[in-house]
Amino acid sequence: QRQEKSKKDSGEDGNAPESDGVSNFPMPADFPIDTSRAEYYLQRLHTQMEKNASMMEIMLKQVFKPDFPQKVRHSGERILENMGPTAERTGKLMKDVWTMWVGSWGEGDDDDRGAGGRRR
């Protein structure tokens, strides 16, 4: 009996379930989502998806240009050329930060300002 009733209510028998005049799925009064906020976010999602689609169209036009592979190769070579100097600068910065951090442990132990020094 329960299965027959659920089929009847869900419209699986080919007929639409009875409607309250508003929609086939009436929203309960204690529904946990504020529908105005949901509509707002759905509108934002729709707008962003349209922007994404137009950007993909622009990107596809660029990808199918004959000079695209050469541009990618040239950019990749420039990135590889800069990896060594960037790694050296990063290493120097890390060394400076480490020295500053470790050096601050010995200073300021007597003050109560919490300057990052170790507490005994």
C-alpha atoms as a printed R data frame, in Angstrom:
    type eleno elety resid chain resno      x      y       z
1   ATOM     1    CA   GLN     A     1  0.000  0.000   0.000
2   ATOM     2    CA   ARG     A     2  2.821  2.415   0.880
3   ATOM     3    CA   GLN     A     3  4.604  1.789  -2.452
4   ATOM     4    CA   GLU     A     4  1.346  2.283  -4.362
5   ATOM     5    CA   LYS     A     5  0.739  5.562  -2.561
6   ATOM     6    CA   SER     A     6  4.298  6.844  -3.194
7   ATOM     7    CA   LYS     A     7  4.021  5.975  -6.903
8   ATOM     8    CA   LYS     A     8  0.672  7.760  -7.053
9   ATOM     9    CA   ASP     A     9  2.063 10.839  -5.273
10  ATOM    10    CA   SER     A    10  5.258 10.984  -7.328
11  ATOM    11    CA   GLY     A    11  3.513 10.812 -10.705
12  ATOM    12    CA   GLU     A    12  5.264  7.594 -11.773
13  ATOM    13    CA   ASP     A    13  1.995  6.245 -13.131
14  ATOM    14    CA   GLY     A    14  2.207  8.687 -16.043
15  ATOM    15    CA   ASN     A    15  0.000 11.326 -14.489
16  ATOM    16    CA   ALA     A    16  1.272 14.438 -12.786
17  ATOM    17    CA   PRO     A    17  0.770 14.520  -9.024
18  ATOM    18    CA   GLU     A    18 -1.844 16.819  -7.646
19  ATOM    19    CA   SER     A    19 -0.645 20.408  -7.502
20  ATOM    20    CA   ASP     A    20 -1.425 23.106  -5.014
21  ATOM    21    CA   GLY     A    21 -1.702 25.616  -7.864
22  ATOM    22    CA   VAL     A    22  1.803 27.020  -7.356
23  ATOM    23    CA   SER     A    23  4.182 24.209  -8.270
24  ATOM    24    CA   ASN     A    24  4.472 20.451  -8.218
25  ATOM    25    CA   PHE     A    25  6.854 20.691  -5.279
26  ATOM    26    CA   PRO     A    26  5.473 23.135  -2.716
27  ATOM    27    CA   MET     A    27  8.066 24.590  -0.367
28  ATOM    28    CA   PRO     A    28  7.329 23.895   3.296
29  ATOM    29    CA   ALA     A    29  6.966 26.900   5.576
30  ATOM    30    CA   ASP     A    30  9.923 25.789   7.723
31  ATOM    31    CA   PHE     A    31 12.265 25.342   4.720
32  ATOM    32    CA   PRO     A    32 15.821 26.066   5.993
33  ATOM    33    CA   ILE     A    33 16.973 28.154   3.004
34  ATOM    34    CA   ASP     A    34 16.103 31.796   2.469
35  ATOM    35    CA   THR     A    35 14.786 31.721  -1.095
36  ATOM    36    CA   SER     A    36 15.703 35.337  -1.825
37  ATOM    37    CA   ARG     A    37 19.348 34.557  -1.006
38  ATOM    38    CA   ALA     A    38 19.192 31.364  -3.065
39  ATOM    39    CA   GLU     A    39 17.838 33.302  -6.041
40  ATOM    40    CA   TYR     A    40 20.587 35.898  -5.599
41  ATOM    41    CA   TYR     A    41 23.327 33.265  -5.623
42  ATOM    42    CA   LEU     A    42 21.755 31.438  -8.562
43  ATOM    43    CA   GLN     A    43 21.732 34.718 -10.492
44  ATOM    44    CA   ARG     A    44 25.407 35.285  -9.626
45  ATOM    45    CA   LEU     A    45 26.211 31.734 -10.706
46  ATOM    46    CA   HIS     A    46 24.396 32.260 -14.007
47  ATOM    47    CA   THR     A    47 26.253 35.520 -14.681
48  ATOM    48    CA   GLN     A    48 29.628 33.976 -13.873
49  ATOM    49    CA   MET     A    49 28.939 30.975 -16.081
50  ATOM    50    CA   GLU     A    50 28.139 33.323 -18.977
51  ATOM    51    CA   LYS     A    51 31.441 35.147 -18.382
52  ATOM    52    CA   ASN     A    52 33.307 31.829 -18.268
53  ATOM    53    CA   ALA     A    53 31.718 30.733 -21.552
54  ATOM    54    CA   SER     A    54 32.757 33.957 -23.303
55  ATOM    55    CA   MET     A    55 36.301 33.665 -21.947
56  ATOM    56    CA   MET     A    56 36.490 30.076 -23.162
57  ATOM    57    CA   GLU     A    57 35.402 31.260 -26.604
58  ATOM    58    CA   ILE     A    58 38.209 33.843 -26.641
59  ATOM    59    CA   MET     A    59 40.720 31.252 -25.448
60  ATOM    60    CA   LEU     A    60 39.675 28.759 -28.108
61  ATOM    61    CA   LYS     A    61 40.180 31.393 -30.799
62  ATOM    62    CA   GLN     A    62 43.718 31.959 -29.468
63  ATOM    63    CA   VAL     A    63 44.527 28.253 -29.200
64  ATOM    64    CA   PHE     A    64 43.620 27.583 -32.811
65  ATOM    65    CA   LYS     A    65 45.823 30.346 -34.218
66  ATOM    66    CA   PRO     A    66 48.814 28.988 -36.180
67  ATOM    67    CA   ASP     A    67 51.411 30.816 -34.045
68  ATOM    68    CA   PHE     A    68 50.061 29.511 -30.710
69  ATOM    69    CA   PRO     A    69 52.559 26.603 -30.311
70  ATOM    70    CA   GLN     A    70 55.516 28.939 -30.894
71  ATOM    71    CA   LYS     A    71 54.192 31.412 -28.318
72  ATOM    72    CA   VAL     A    72 53.802 28.640 -25.745
73  ATOM    73    CA   ARG     A    73 57.322 27.372 -26.404
74  ATOM    74    CA   HIS     A    74 58.815 30.867 -26.121
75  ATOM    75    CA   SER     A    75 56.972 31.516 -22.843
76  ATOM    76    CA   GLY     A    76 58.102 28.170 -21.439
77  ATOM    77    CA   GLU     A    77 61.726 28.970 -22.291
78  ATOM    78    CA   ARG     A    78 61.478 32.328 -20.504
79  ATOM    79    CA   ILE     A    79 60.047 30.633 -17.421
80  ATOM    80    CA   LEU     A    80 62.886 28.068 -17.392
81  ATOM    81    CA   GLU     A    81 65.483 30.840 -17.751
82  ATOM    82    CA   ASN     A    82 64.114 32.577 -14.665
83  ATOM    83    CA   MET     A    83 63.868 29.499 -12.425
84  ATOM    84    CA   GLY     A    84 67.507 29.554 -11.317
85  ATOM    85    CA   PRO     A    85 67.628 33.232 -10.280
86  ATOM    86    CA   THR     A    86 64.204 32.945  -8.631
87  ATOM    87    CA   ALA     A    87 65.329 29.916  -6.594
88  ATOM    88    CA   GLU     A    88 68.455 31.810  -5.498
89  ATOM    89    CA   ARG     A    89 66.421 34.848  -4.392
90  ATOM    90    CA   THR     A    90 63.993 32.586  -2.549
91  ATOM    91    CA   GLY     A    91 66.848 30.816  -0.766
92  ATOM    92    CA   LYS     A    92 68.372 34.135   0.332
93  ATOM    93    CA   LEU     A    93 65.010 35.354   1.606
94  ATOM    94    CA   MET     A    94 64.443 32.124   3.545
95  ATOM    95    CA   LYS     A    95 67.900 32.433   5.085
96  ATOM    96    CA   ASP     A    96 67.202 36.039   6.124
97  ATOM    97    CA   VAL     A    97 63.835 35.099   7.641
98  ATOM    98    CA   TRP     A    98 65.377 32.153   9.506
99  ATOM    99    CA   THR     A    99 68.200 34.332  10.845
100 ATOM   100    CA   MET     A   100 65.727 37.002  11.947
101 ATOM   101    CA   TRP     A   101 63.449 34.426  13.589
102 ATOM   102    CA   VAL     A   102 66.204 32.501  15.384
103 ATOM   103    CA   GLY     A   103 67.974 35.740  16.353
104 ATOM   104    CA   SER     A   104 64.821 37.050  18.039
105 ATOM   105    CA   TRP     A   105 64.767 34.073  20.429
106 ATOM   106    CA   GLY     A   106 67.669 35.363  22.441
107 ATOM   107    CA   GLU     A   107 66.354 38.921  22.561
108 ATOM   108    CA   GLY     A   108 63.436 40.174  24.582
109 ATOM   109    CA   ASP     A   109 63.309 37.356  27.119
110 ATOM   110    CA   ASP     A   110 63.086 39.815  29.970
111 ATOM   111    CA   ASP     A   111 60.249 41.927  28.623
112 ATOM   112    CA   ASP     A   112 56.617 40.891  28.964
113 ATOM   113    CA   ARG     A   113 55.488 42.115  25.556
114 ATOM   114    CA   GLY     A   114 55.667 38.669  23.949
115 ATOM   115    CA   ALA     A   115 58.196 39.601  21.270
116 ATOM   116    CA   GLY     A   116 58.442 36.019  20.059
117 ATOM   117    CA   GLY     A   117 61.321 34.956  22.295
118 ATOM   118    CA   ARG     A   118 61.436 31.608  24.028
119 ATOM   119    CA   ARG     A   119 60.021 31.481  27.520
120 ATOM   120    CA   ARG     A   120 61.845 29.622  30.266
